[in-house]
Coordinates of C-alpha atoms in Angstrom, one line a residue:
M1 CA 0.1 0.0 0.1
I2 CA 1.4 3.4 -1.0
S3 CA 0.2 6.4 1.2
F4 CA 0.9 10.2 0.4
Y5 CA 0.6 13.1 3.0
Y6 CA 0.5 16.5 1.9
Y7 CA -0.4 20.3 3.4
D8 CA -4.2 21.5 1.9
T9 CA -4.9 25.0 1.4
T10 CA -5.5 25.7 4.8
G11 CA -2.5 24.3 6.2
T12 CA -3.9 20.9 7.5
V13 CA -2.3 17.8 7.0
R14 CA -3.8 15.4 4.9
R15 CA -4.0 11.9 3.2
M16 CA -3.9 11.1 -0.4
S17 CA -3.9 7.6 -2.1
P18 CA -3.4 6.4 -5.4
E19 CA -6.9 4.8 -5.5
E20 CA -8.8 8.2 -4.9
G21 CA -7.1 9.4 -7.7
L22 CA -5.1 12.5 -5.9
M23 CA -1.6 12.3 -7.3
E24 CA -1.5 16.1 -7.5
I25 CA -0.7 18.3 -5.2
P26 CA -3.1 21.3 -4.7
E27 CA -1.0 24.6 -4.9
R28 CA -1.0 26.8 -1.6
E29 CA -0.6 30.2 -1.7
G30 CA 2.7 31.6 0.1
Y31 CA 4.3 28.3 0.0
D32 CA 7.0 27.0 -2.1
F33 CA 7.2 23.1 -2.7
V34 CA 10.2 21.6 -1.1
G35 CA 10.3 18.0 -2.1
W36 CA 9.2 14.4 -1.3
F37 CA 10.4 13.1 2.2
E38 CA 10.0 9.1 3.6
S39 CA 9.1 10.7 7.1
E40 CA 7.8 13.7 8.5
T41 CA 11.5 14.4 10.3
A42 CA 13.6 13.6 7.2
T43 CA 15.9 16.1 5.8
T44 CA 16.9 15.0 2.7
P45 CA 14.2 15.0 0.0
L46 CA 13.5 12.0 -2.1
S47 CA 13.0 14.1 -4.9
T48 CA 12.0 18.1 -5.4
N49 CA 9.9 17.5 -8.4
V50 CA 6.4 17.8 -7.7
S51 CA 5.7 14.6 -9.7
Y52 CA 7.2 11.5 -8.0
S53 CA 8.3 8.5 -10.2
F54 CA 9.5 5.4 -7.8
T55 CA 9.6 1.6 -8.2
M56 CA 7.1 0.3 -6.0
P57 CA 8.9 -2.1 -3.0
D58 CA 7.4 -5.3 -1.6
H59 CA 6.0 -3.3 1.7
D60 CA 3.7 -0.8 2.4
V61 CA 5.5 3.0 1.9
T62 CA 4.1 6.4 3.0
Y63 CA 5.7 9.7 1.3
Y64 CA 5.6 13.2 2.9
A65 CA 5.3 16.3 0.2
R66 CA 6.7 19.0 2.5
S67 CA 6.6 23.1 1.2
K68 CA 8.2 26.0 2.7
E69 CA 6.4 29.6 3.5
Q70 CA 7.6 32.4 1.8
T71 CA 8.8 35.1 3.5
V72 CA 9.4 39.0 3.4
E73 CA 11.6 41.4 4.8
Y74 CA 10.3 44.3 6.9
K75 CA 12.9 47.2 7.8
Y76 CA 12.1 50.2 10.3
V77 CA 14.2 53.4 9.9
P78 CA 14.0 56.0 13.1
V79 CA 13.8 59.7 11.3
C80 CA 13.9 63.5 12.9
R81 CA 13.2 66.3 10.6
D82 CA 14.4 68.7 12.9
T83 CA 18.1 70.1 12.9
V84 CA 20.1 68.1 15.5
P85 CA 23.4 68.3 16.5
A86 CA 25.9 65.8 15.1
G87 CA 26.0 62.8 17.2
T88 CA 22.6 63.6 19.1
S89 CA 20.6 60.3 19.2
F90 CA 16.7 61.4 18.8
G91 CA 15.3 58.1 18.7
S92 CA 15.3 54.5 18.2
V93 CA 13.2 51.4 16.8
A94 CA 13.5 47.6 17.9
P95 CA 13.7 45.9 16.0
T96 CA 15.5 47.4 12.9
A97 CA 14.5 44.9 10.3
E98 CA 13.0 41.2 10.6
T99 CA 12.3 38.6 7.9
V100 CA 8.6 37.0 8.8
G101 CA 6.4 34.4 6.7
V102 CA 4.0 36.0 4.2
V103 CA 1.1 34.0 5.9
T104 CA 1.8 33.7 9.5
G105 CA 4.2 36.2 10.1
E106 CA 3.5 38.8 12.5
P107 CA 5.8 41.7 12.1
S108 CA 6.4 44.5 14.6
S109 CA 8.4 47.3 15.8
T110 CA 8.5 49.5 18.9
A111 CA 9.4 53.1 18.6
A112 CA 11.4 55.0 21.7
A113 CA 12.1 58.5 22.0
E114 CA 15.0 59.8 23.8
T115 CA 15.3 62.8 26.0
N116 CA 14.1 66.1 24.9
F117 CA 12.5 64.1 21.9
H118 CA 9.1 62.7 21.6
F119 CA 7.6 60.0 19.2
V120 CA 4.9 61.7 16.3
G121 CA 4.2 58.2 14.3
W122 CA 4.8 55.5 12.0
F123 CA 5.1 56.7 8.1
D124 CA 5.0 54.7 5.0
N125 CA 7.3 57.3 3.0
A126 CA 10.4 58.4 3.7
Q127 CA 10.0 62.2 4.1
C128 CA 7.0 61.3 6.8
T129 CA 4.6 63.6 4.9
G130 CA 0.9 62.9 5.2
D131 CA -1.0 61.4 8.0
P132 CA 1.0 58.8 10.3
I133 CA -0.4 55.2 9.5
E134 CA 0.0 54.5 13.0
T135 CA 0.3 56.7 16.2
N136 CA 1.0 53.9 18.9
A137 CA 4.7 53.2 19.5
T138 CA 4.1 49.8 18.1
I139 CA 3.5 49.1 14.8
N140 CA 2.3 45.8 13.3
P141 CA 1.9 46.0 9.8
N142 CA -0.5 44.1 8.0
N143 CA 0.0 45.1 4.4
R144 CA -1.3 42.1 2.5
D145 CA -2.5 41.6 -1.1
S146 CA -5.3 40.4 -2.4
N147 CA -4.2 36.7 -1.7
G148 CA -4.0 37.7 1.8
L149 CA 0.3 37.5 1.8
L150 CA 2.1 39.9 3.5
Q151 CA 4.2 42.5 1.0
G152 CA 7.1 43.4 3.6
G153 CA 8.5 46.6 2.9
T154 CA 10.1 49.7 4.9
F155 CA 8.4 51.8 7.7
Y156 CA 9.6 55.2 9.3
A157 CA 9.3 56.4 13.0
L158 CA 9.1 60.0 13.0
F159 CA 10.4 61.7 16.0
E160 CA 10.7 65.6 16.8
Y161 CA 12.5 67.8 19.4
D162 CA 9.7 68.7 22.5
D163 CA 8.8 71.8 23.2
A164 CA 10.2 74.2 25.9
E165 CA 9.5 77.6 27.5
Y166 CA 11.2 80.8 26.8
T167 CA 10.7 84.0 28.6
V168 CA 11.3 87.9 27.6
R169 CA 12.1 90.4 29.9
Y170 CA 12.3 94.1 29.9
L171 CA 14.8 96.1 32.0
E172 CA 16.3 99.1 33.0
E173 CA 20.0 99.0 32.1
G174 CA 22.2 98.8 35.1
T175 CA 20.0 98.5 37.9
D176 CA 17.6 95.5 36.3
K177 CA 14.3 96.9 37.2
V178 CA 11.6 95.6 35.6
L179 CA 9.9 98.0 33.3
H180 CA 7.0 95.7 31.5
D181 CA 5.5 92.4 32.6
P182 CA 7.7 89.6 31.0
D183 CA 6.5 87.9 28.0
G184 CA 7.7 84.3 26.6
G185 CA 5.7 81.1 25.9
S186 CA 6.9 77.5 24.8
A187 CA 8.6 76.4 21.2
K188 CA 10.1 73.7 20.0
I189 CA 14.0 73.1 21.0
G190 CA 15.9 74.5 18.1
T191 CA 13.3 77.1 16.9
V192 CA 14.8 80.7 16.9
I193 CA 12.9 83.4 18.2
D194 CA 13.3 86.7 16.5
S195 CA 13.0 89.8 19.1
V196 CA 11.3 91.7 16.4
G197 CA 7.8 90.5 17.6
Y198 CA 8.7 91.2 21.4
L199 CA 9.9 94.8 21.0
E200 CA 7.7 97.3 23.7
V201 CA 7.7 100.9 23.5
I202 CA 8.1 101.9 27.3
D203 CA 7.5 105.6 28.0
G204 CA 10.5 107.5 29.0
Y205 CA 12.6 105.0 28.0
E206 CA 14.5 104.1 25.0
L207 CA 15.8 100.7 23.7
V208 CA 19.5 100.3 24.5
K209 CA 20.1 96.8 23.5
I210 CA 18.4 93.3 23.0
D211 CA 20.4 90.4 24.5
P212 CA 20.2 87.9 22.3
D213 CA 18.7 89.6 19.6
K214 CA 17.6 86.2 18.4
L215 CA 17.0 83.2 20.6
T216 CA 17.7 79.6 20.1
I217 CA 15.6 77.6 22.2
T218 CA 17.1 74.6 24.3
P219 CA 16.1 72.1 26.5
D220 CA 16.7 74.4 29.4
A221 CA 14.1 76.8 30.4
D222 CA 16.5 79.0 32.5
E223 CA 18.8 79.2 29.2
N224 CA 15.6 80.3 27.2
V225 CA 15.6 84.2 28.4
M226 CA 15.5 87.5 25.9
T227 CA 16.2 90.6 27.4
F228 CA 15.4 94.3 26.6
Y229 CA 17.7 96.7 28.0
Y230 CA 16.2 100.5 28.1
K231 CA 17.6 103.6 29.6
Q232 CA 15.9 106.7 30.8
I233 CA 15.3 109.6 28.5
L234 CA 16.3 112.7 30.6
G235 CA 16.2 115.8 29.8
S236 CA 17.4 119.8 31.6
L237 CA 15.3 122.4 32.5
T238 CA 17.4 125.8 32.9
V239 CA 15.6 128.4 35.3
K240 CA 16.2 132.1 33.9
K241 CA 15.6 135.3 36.4
S242 CA 14.9 138.6 34.9
G243 CA 13.8 142.2 36.0
W244 CA 16.5 142.4 38.4
S245 CA 17.9 145.9 39.3
S246 CA 21.8 146.3 39.3
V247 CA 21.4 147.9 42.8
D248 CA 20.4 144.5 44.1
A249 CA 23.8 142.5 42.7
N250 CA 23.7 139.9 45.3
Q251 CA 20.3 139.0 45.9
G252 CA 19.2 135.7 45.4
F253 CA 15.7 134.2 44.4
I254 CA 14.8 130.9 45.2
F255 CA 12.3 128.2 42.7
R256 CA 10.7 125.4 43.7
V257 CA 10.6 122.7 40.8
T258 CA 8.3 120.0 41.1
S259 CA 7.0 117.5 38.5
T260 CA 3.5 117.2 37.6
A261 CA 3.0 114.8 34.9
L262 CA 6.0 112.2 34.2
V263 CA 6.2 110.5 31.2
N264 CA 7.3 107.6 33.3
T265 CA 4.5 106.8 35.4
N266 CA 7.0 104.6 37.6
H267 CA 9.6 107.3 38.0
A268 CA 9.6 109.1 41.6
A269 CA 8.0 112.3 41.5
V270 CA 10.4 115.4 41.6
D271 CA 10.1 118.0 44.1
M272 CA 13.5 120.7 44.6
Y273 CA 14.5 124.1 45.3
V274 CA 17.0 125.8 43.1
T275 CA 18.9 129.7 43.8
V276 CA 19.3 132.3 40.9
Q277 CA 21.3 134.9 41.4
G278 CA 20.5 138.5 39.9
N279 CA 19.5 137.7 36.8
G280 CA 21.1 134.7 36.5
S281 CA 20.0 131.4 35.5
V282 CA 20.5 128.0 36.4
T283 CA 20.2 124.7 35.0
I284 CA 18.9 121.3 36.3
Y285 CA 20.4 118.2 34.5
D286 CA 19.1 114.5 34.4
L287 CA 15.4 115.5 34.8
P288 CA 12.9 112.7 33.8
I289 CA 11.0 113.9 30.5
G290 CA 7.6 115.3 31.2
T291 CA 5.5 118.5 32.7
Y292 CA 7.0 120.6 35.7
S293 CA 5.9 123.6 37.6
V294 CA 8.5 126.3 38.4
T295 CA 7.4 128.5 41.3
E296 CA 9.1 131.3 43.0
E297 CA 9.5 131.6 46.5
S298 CA 7.9 134.8 46.9
G299 CA 9.1 135.4 50.9
W300 CA 12.6 135.4 49.5
S301 CA 12.3 137.8 46.9
W302 CA 12.9 141.4 48.9
R303 CA 11.7 144.6 47.0
Y304 CA 10.3 142.2 44.0
S305 CA 7.0 140.8 43.4
A306 CA 6.9 137.0 42.3
D307 CA 5.7 136.3 38.6
G308 CA 3.7 133.3 39.5
A309 CA 4.1 129.7 38.6
K310 CA 5.3 128.6 35.3
T311 CA 4.7 125.5 33.3
A312 CA 7.4 123.7 31.8
E313 CA 7.5 120.7 29.5
V314 CA 11.1 119.3 29.9
D315 CA 12.4 117.0 26.9
E316 CA 15.5 115.7 26.1
D317 CA 16.4 118.6 24.1
G318 CA 16.1 120.6 27.2
T319 CA 14.0 123.3 28.1
E320 CA 13.9 127.0 29.2
V321 CA 11.6 128.9 31.3
T322 CA 12.3 132.7 32.5
V323 CA 10.6 134.4 35.5
T324 CA 10.5 138.1 35.5
N325 CA 9.6 140.2 38.6
S326 CA 9.0 143.1 39.2
R327 CA 10.8 145.6 41.6
T328 CA 8.4 147.1 44.4
N329 CA 9.9 148.9 46.9
G330 CA 7.3 147.9 49.4
H331 CA 8.0 144.0 49.8
W332 CA 10.1 143.5 52.5
L333 CA 11.9 140.6 54.0
S334 CA 11.5 139.7 57.8
G335 CA 15.1 140.4 59.7
S336 CA 16.3 137.1 59.7
A337 CA 15.4 136.3 56.0
F338 CA 16.9 139.8 55.1
V339 CA 20.2 138.7 56.8
I340 CA 20.1 135.5 55.0
N341 CA 19.2 136.7 51.2
K342 CA 21.9 139.7 51.4
S343 CA 25.1 137.5 52.6

């Protein structure tokens, strides 16, 4: 008796006998015929032809038709579209390649991001364009043809830099006084932040420098700082006296200078006194720009009536205010004020 065993199209071992007329081995998708063997464990085929002719011995024989599953290769490639320093590891995949059976294979690879990077997704093109075909770290490709056979291929794991926080500061040069609420946000590591979009006009100040002018985002938020430095705009005020008589060459006139509306609202109010001799003048430098009131202290004007308060707009180009007195012989000082004012 002769018995033949083979795998049918579902992979099930079946017996066929010549009496049934089943001498042909049915084709099995995804498998290649290896040969005829005299046992299930034999390693050397009796024949590698699908049709096997032999001389019948004087005893029962059993032959086994053996096939081998076809295989395909899968490759997995880590990709980063961001510009990273040479030698920087952004992520990995495991495995990077594998060979699997086209029918029973279960291809799989897992992506893992390095510190300061994150995994975006798996793509089927090297440019990683379009939507990812898988957003989970592990991909199980199941790209099969119309016969249900795996096709193999290359898949790309895309990694990107993480975002990091950055801060924009506005300080007075030399004092580090805060002039404006800080700005900032978050951006992908490696992004260059341009200062142009963060310039602030601060009343009473002018910009001195920006450090740095362009900020490259790093993983360390403490390093991601852009600072705008300003200096206060200052002006001068000259108080000039007229209406003086030559007989009063040594007489001094006292004026109180006060700020009424400074452009820099953060600056302390100005309140000071200056003295002008005769028809002279005095210039006050480094005043914050704004509106000032100049008022003569009438109690110290011997034989002269005060001209009243004057308003002056101090700017960086300098401002002059003139106070004119009228001689009045009846305007006397007290005894102590007379002695002081004449000395």
